[in-house]
Coordinates of C-alpha atoms in Angstrom, one line a residue:
X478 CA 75.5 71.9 111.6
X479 CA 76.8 74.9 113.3
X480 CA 80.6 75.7 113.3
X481 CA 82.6 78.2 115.6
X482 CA 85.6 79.1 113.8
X483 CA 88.5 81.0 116.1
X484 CA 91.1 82.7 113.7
X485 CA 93.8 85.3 114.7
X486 CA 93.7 85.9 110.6
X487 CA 90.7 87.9 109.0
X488 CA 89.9 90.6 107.0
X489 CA 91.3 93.0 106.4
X490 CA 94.6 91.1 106.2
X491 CA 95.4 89.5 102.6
X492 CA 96.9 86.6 102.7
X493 CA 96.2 83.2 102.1
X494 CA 95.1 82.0 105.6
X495 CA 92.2 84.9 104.7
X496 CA 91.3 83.5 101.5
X497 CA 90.7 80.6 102.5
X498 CA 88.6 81.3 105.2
X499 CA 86.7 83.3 103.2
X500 CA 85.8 80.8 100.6
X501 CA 85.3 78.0 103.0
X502 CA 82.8 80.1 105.3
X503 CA 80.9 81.1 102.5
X504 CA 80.6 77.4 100.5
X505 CA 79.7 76.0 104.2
X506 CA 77.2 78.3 104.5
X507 CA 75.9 77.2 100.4
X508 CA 75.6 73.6 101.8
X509 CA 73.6 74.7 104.6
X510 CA 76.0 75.0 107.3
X511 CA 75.6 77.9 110.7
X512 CA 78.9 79.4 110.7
X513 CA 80.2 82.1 113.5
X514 CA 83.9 83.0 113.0
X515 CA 85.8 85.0 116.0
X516 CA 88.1 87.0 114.9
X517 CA 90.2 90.3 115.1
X518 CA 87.9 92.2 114.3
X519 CA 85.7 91.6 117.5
X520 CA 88.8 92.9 119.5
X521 CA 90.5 95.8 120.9
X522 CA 94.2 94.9 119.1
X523 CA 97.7 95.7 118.9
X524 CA 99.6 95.7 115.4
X525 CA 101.8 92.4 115.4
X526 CA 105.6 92.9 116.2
X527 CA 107.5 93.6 113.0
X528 CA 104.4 93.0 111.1
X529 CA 101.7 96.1 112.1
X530 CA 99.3 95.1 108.9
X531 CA 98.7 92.3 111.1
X532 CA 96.3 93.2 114.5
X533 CA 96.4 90.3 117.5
X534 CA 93.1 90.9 119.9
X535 CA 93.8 91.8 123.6
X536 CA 92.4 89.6 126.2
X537 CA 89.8 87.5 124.3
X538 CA 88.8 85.2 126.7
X539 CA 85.5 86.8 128.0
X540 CA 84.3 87.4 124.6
X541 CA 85.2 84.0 123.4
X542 CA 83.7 82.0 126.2
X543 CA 80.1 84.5 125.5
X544 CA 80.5 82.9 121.6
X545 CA 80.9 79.4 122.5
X546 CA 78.0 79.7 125.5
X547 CA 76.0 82.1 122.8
X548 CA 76.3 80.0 119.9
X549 CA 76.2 76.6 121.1
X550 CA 78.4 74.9 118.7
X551 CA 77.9 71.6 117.3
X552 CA 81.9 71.6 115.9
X553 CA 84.5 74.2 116.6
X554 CA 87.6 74.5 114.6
X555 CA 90.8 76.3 115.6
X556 CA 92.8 78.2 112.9
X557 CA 95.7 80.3 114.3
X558 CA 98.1 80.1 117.5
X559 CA 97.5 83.5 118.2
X560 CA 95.9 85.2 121.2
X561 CA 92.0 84.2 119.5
X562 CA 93.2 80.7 118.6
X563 CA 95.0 79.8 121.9
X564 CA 91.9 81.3 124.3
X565 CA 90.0 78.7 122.5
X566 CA 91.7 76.0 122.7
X567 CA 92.6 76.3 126.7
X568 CA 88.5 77.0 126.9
X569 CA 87.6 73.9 125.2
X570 CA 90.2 71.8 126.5
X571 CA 88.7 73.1 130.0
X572 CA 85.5 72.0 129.2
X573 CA 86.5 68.4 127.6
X574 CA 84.9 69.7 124.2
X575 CA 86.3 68.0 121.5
X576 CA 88.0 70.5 118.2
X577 CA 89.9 70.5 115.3
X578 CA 93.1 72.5 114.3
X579 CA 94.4 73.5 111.1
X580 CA 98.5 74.1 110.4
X581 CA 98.4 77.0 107.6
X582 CA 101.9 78.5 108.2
X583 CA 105.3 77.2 108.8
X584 CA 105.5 79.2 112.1
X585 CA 109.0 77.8 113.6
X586 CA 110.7 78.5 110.5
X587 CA 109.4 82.1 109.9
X588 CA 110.1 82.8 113.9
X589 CA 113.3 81.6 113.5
X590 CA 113.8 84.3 110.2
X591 CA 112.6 87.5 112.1
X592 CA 114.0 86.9 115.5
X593 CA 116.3 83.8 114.8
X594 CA 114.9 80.8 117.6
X595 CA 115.6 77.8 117.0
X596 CA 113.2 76.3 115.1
X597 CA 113.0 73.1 117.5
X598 CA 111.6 75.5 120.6
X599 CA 108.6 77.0 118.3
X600 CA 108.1 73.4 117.2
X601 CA 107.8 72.2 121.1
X602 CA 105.2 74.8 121.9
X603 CA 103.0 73.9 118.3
X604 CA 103.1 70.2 119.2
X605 CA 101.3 71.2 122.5
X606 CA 98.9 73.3 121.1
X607 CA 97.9 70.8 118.2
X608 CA 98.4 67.2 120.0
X609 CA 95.2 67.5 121.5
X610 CA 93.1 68.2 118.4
X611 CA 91.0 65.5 117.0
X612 CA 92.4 66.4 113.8
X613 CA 95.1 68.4 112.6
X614 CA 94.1 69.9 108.6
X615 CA 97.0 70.7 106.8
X616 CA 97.2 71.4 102.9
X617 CA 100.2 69.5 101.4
X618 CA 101.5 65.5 102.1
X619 CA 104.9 66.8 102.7
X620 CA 103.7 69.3 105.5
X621 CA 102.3 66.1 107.1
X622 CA 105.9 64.0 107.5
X623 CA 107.0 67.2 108.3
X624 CA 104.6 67.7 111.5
X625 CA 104.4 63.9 112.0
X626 CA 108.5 64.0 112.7
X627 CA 107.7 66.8 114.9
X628 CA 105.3 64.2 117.0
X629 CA 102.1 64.7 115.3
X630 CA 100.4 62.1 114.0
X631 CA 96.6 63.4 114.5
X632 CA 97.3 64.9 110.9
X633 CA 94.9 65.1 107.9
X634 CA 95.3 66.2 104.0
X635 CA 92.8 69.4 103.4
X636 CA 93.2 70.9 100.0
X637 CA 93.0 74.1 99.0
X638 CA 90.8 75.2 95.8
X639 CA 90.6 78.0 93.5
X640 CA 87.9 80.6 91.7
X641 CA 88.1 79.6 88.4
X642 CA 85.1 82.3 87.8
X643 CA 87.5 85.2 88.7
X644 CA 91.2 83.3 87.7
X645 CA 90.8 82.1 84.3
X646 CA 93.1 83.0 80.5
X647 CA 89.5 84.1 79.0
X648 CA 90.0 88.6 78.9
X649 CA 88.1 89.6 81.4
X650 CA 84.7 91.8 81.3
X651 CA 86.6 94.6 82.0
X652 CA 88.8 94.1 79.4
X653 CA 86.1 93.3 76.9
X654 CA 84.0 96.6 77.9
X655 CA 86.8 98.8 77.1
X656 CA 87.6 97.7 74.0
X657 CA 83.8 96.9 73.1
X658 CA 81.7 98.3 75.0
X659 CA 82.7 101.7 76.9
X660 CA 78.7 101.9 78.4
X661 CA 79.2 99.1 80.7
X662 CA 82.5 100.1 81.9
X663 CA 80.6 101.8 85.1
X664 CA 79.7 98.4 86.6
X665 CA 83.8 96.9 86.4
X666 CA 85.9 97.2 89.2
X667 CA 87.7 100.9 89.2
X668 CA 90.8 99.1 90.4
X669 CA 90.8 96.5 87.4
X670 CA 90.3 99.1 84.7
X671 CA 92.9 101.4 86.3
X672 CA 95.1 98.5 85.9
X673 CA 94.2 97.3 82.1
X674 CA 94.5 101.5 81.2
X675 CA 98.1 100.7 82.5
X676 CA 99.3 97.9 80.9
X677 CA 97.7 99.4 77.4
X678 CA 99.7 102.5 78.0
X679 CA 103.0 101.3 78.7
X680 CA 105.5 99.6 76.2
X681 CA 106.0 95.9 77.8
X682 CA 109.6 94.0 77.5
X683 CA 108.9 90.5 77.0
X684 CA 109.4 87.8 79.1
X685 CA 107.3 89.5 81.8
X686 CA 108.2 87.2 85.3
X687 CA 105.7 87.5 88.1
X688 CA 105.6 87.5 91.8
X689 CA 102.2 87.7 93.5
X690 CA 101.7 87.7 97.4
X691 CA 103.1 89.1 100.9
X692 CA 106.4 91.3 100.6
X693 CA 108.3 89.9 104.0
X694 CA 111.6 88.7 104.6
X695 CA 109.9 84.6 104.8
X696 CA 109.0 84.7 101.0
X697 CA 112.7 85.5 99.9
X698 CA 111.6 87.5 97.6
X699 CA 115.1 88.8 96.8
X700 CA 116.2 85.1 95.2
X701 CA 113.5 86.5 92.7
X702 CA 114.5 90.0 92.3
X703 CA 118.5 89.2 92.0
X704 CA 117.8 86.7 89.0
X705 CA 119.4 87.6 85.8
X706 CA 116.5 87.5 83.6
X707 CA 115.3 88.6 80.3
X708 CA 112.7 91.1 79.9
X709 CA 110.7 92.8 83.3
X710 CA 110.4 91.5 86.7
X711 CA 106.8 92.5 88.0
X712 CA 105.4 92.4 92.2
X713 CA 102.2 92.4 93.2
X714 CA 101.5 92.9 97.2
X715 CA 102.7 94.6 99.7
X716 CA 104.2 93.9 103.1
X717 CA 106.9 95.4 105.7
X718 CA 109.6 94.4 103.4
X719 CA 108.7 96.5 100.4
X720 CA 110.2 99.8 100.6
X721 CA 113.9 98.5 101.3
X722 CA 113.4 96.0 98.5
X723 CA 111.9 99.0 96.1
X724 CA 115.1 100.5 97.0
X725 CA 117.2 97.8 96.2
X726 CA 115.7 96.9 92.9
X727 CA 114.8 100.3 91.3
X728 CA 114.0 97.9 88.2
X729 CA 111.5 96.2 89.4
X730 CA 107.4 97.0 88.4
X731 CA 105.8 97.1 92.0
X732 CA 102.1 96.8 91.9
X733 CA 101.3 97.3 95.2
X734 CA 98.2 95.3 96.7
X735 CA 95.7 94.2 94.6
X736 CA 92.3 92.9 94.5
X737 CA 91.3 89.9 92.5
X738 CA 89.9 91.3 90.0
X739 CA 92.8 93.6 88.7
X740 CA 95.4 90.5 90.1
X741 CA 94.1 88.4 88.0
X742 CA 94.3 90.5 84.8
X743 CA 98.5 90.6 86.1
X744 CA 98.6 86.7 86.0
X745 CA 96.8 86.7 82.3
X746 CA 99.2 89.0 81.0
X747 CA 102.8 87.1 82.9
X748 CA 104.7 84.6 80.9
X749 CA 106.0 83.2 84.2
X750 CA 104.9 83.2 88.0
X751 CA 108.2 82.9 89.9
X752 CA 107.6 81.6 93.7
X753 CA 111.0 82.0 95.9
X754 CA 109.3 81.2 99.0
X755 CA 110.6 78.6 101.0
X756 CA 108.6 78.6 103.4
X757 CA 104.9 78.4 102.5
X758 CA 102.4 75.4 103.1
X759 CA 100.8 75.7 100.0
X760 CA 100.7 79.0 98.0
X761 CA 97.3 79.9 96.9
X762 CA 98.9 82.3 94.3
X763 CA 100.1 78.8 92.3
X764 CA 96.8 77.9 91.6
X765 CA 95.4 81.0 90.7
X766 CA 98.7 82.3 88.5
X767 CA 97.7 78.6 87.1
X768 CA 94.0 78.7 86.6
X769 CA 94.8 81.8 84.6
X770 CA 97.2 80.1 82.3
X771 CA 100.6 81.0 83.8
X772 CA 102.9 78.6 84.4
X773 CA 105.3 79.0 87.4
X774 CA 108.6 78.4 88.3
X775 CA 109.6 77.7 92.0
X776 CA 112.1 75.5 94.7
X777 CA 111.3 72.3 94.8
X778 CA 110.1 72.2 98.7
X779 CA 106.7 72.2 100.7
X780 CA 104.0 73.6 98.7
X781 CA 105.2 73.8 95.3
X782 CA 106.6 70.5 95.4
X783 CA 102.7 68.9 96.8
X784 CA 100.7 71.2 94.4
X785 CA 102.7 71.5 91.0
X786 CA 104.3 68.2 91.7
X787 CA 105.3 66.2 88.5
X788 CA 102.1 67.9 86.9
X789 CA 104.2 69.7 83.9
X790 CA 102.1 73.2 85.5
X791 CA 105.3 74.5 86.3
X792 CA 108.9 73.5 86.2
X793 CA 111.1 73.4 90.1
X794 CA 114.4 73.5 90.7
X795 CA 117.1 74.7 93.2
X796 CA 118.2 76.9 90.1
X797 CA 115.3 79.1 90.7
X798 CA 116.8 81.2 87.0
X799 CA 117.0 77.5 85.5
X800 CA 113.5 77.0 86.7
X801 CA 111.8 80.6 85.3
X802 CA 113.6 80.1 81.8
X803 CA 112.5 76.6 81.6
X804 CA 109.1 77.1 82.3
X805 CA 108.6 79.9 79.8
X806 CA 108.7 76.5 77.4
X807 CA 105.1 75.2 78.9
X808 CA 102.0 75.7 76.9
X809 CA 99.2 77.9 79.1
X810 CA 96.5 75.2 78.4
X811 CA 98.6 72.9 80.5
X812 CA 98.5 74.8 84.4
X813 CA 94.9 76.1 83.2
X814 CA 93.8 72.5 82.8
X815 CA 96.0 71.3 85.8
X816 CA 94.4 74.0 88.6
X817 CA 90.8 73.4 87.5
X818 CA 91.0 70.1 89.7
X819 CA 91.2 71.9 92.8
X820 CA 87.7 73.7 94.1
X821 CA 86.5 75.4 96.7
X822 CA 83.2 73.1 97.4
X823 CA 85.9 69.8 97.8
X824 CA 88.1 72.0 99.9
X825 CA 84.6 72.6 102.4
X826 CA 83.3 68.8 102.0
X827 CA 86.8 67.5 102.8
X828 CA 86.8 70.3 105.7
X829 CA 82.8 69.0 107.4
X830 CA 84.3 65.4 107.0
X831 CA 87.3 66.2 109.8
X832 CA 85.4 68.3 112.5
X833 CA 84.7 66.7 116.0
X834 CA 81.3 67.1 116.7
X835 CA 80.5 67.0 120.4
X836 CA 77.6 66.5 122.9
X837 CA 75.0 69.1 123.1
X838 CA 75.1 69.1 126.9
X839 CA 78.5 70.8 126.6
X840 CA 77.9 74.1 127.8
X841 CA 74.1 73.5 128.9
X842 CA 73.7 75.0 132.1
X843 CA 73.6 72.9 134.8
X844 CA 70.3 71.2 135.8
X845 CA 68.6 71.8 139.8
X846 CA 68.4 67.9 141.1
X847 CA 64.3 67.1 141.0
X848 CA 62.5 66.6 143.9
X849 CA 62.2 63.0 145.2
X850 CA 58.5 61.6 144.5
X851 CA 56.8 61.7 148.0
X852 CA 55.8 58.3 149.2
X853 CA 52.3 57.3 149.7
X854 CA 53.2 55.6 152.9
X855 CA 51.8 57.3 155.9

């Protein structure tokens, strides 16, 4: 089958929108499937307002009607509301072609925390843009009634999945090669060994509490950082928020962005992943602080309350100090064994079994009307 996806979110942002597309393009294309993605990239762009890591195309409409003329789609998926995501959808909706949507981030509430709308007009203007989807793919039940009360009910469950390969509580080859084997230290990721050369050489307070993922004002990062807690408080990412939080919390560890390689070797080496956000659909970072063995603390709201659940993974409370003390209790064997359930080849099969796939005649250009036979008449 060949799938057009149109995303507003691609490398190189890092963020979870991004890693999922790039598992799911890559085990679509394992099970034989065309893909074509449009995305930034293909653009002249402008940084985002208040968020410049994050690039929106200018005027994508010529180049995304060339892709779907080009390409010939049998499916075409919609990812993003941006400038790439909304082009599409007006273009297929012109053409009658049927599509699919998917709802990765909470966008009235995060518009309503940088510029404070109401979260009820951002909601009016996502209901149009997704209520004519054949399918809406969102990650967690609870995002579901959430969108269904906001008059969608064209809404679908699509999991999320981890790499257990790269996120697992086994030391890492890395690791091994320094201790063992120095030789094969040349083919390890620079990053990763940069990392494990720090952690060796500095003197670590136990409990270490982690946070993994984008520094903004929508995670609420500070209900982390402002928690009386034993030991160190650790951040991995980075994001417009970072420097006046730095400021603010001169005893914080701050990572900066990491691959996942030298991420994961953070996550092995946390006694707790903390998750203040709020806001998120799902939070890829729970399952893979969980595949490597850490268990996490978090709110009980949408995402952690869908993927940790009643699973004993992680503990959730509206104490989110009650929560990170409490979950420093929980065995590592019982998150590791918890996220192994959720893969990336389910996420992709669960994905083919939603799209719309539409008539070939679509964008066929049009056929001249054949002559009439001539008549043998005289």
């Amino acid at each position: 089958m060949k799938i057009l996806i149109a995303t507003d979110a691609w490398a190189p942002q890092v963020n979870g929108v991004v890693q999922t597309l790039t598992q799911l393009t890559q085990k679509l294309a394992d099970q034989g499937h065309e893909v074509q993605v449009i995305h930034p990239g293909l653009f002249k762009t402008v940084p985002c307002p208040t968020y410049p890591e994050i690039r929106l195309a200018l005027w994508p409409w010529k180049e995304v009607m060339r892709a779907l003329k080009g390409f010939n789609p049998d499916a075409v998926h919609i990812v993003t509301e941006g400038p790439i995501g909304l082009a599409t959808r007006l273009l297929v909706r012109a053409k009658s072609i049927p599509f699919t949507t998917a709802y990765h981030t909470q966008f009235p509430e995060y518009v309503k925390a940088r510029f404070g709308l109401p979260v009820n007009w951002t909601a009016r203007l996502l209901r149009w843009f997704h209520k004519p989807a054949k399918a809406v793919m969102v990650p967690t039940p609870s995002m579901i009634a959430t969108l269904q009360s906001r008059g969608l009910s064209n809404c679908v469950l699509w999991q999320r999945g981890v790499d257990t390969q790269c996120f697992n509580p086994a030391p890492s080859k890395a690791a091994y090669s320094m201790a063992h084997a120095p030789a094969a230290l040349t083919a390890c990721d620079q990053q990763q060994l940069e990392l494990i050369r720090q952690l060796n050489n500095t003197l670590v307070t136990r409990p270490v509490f982690l946070y993994a993922g984008r520094v903004a004002v929508e995670k609420n990062l500070e209900a982390f950082l402002s928690l009386n807690l034993p030991g160190e408080k650790w951040v991995a990412g980075d994001g417009p928020a970072r420097k006046a939080l730095e400021k603010k919390f001169p005893g914080v560890r701050w990572f900066g962005m990491l691959k996942h390689a030298a991420l994961s070797e953070l996550y092995r080496t946390a006694d707790v992943f903390v998750f203040p956000s709020l806001t998120d659909t799902f939070g890829l970072v729970l399952l893979e602080a969980m595949a490597c063995g850490c268990p996490v603390a978090a709110f009980p709201v949408t995402g952690p309350l869908d993927v940790i659940g009643g699973s004993g993974a992680g503990v959730l409370h509206t104490d989110l100090q009650r929560a990170a003390l409490a979950a420093l209790k929980i065995d590592r064997s019982v998150p590791r064994q918890y996220a192994s359930q959720f893969t990336w080849d389910n996420c992709a099969r669960q994905f083919t079994s939603y799209l719309a796939i539409r008539s070939q005649q679509a964008w066929a250009v049009k056929q001249m009307p054949q002559p009439k036979a001539l008549s043998n008449r005289s």
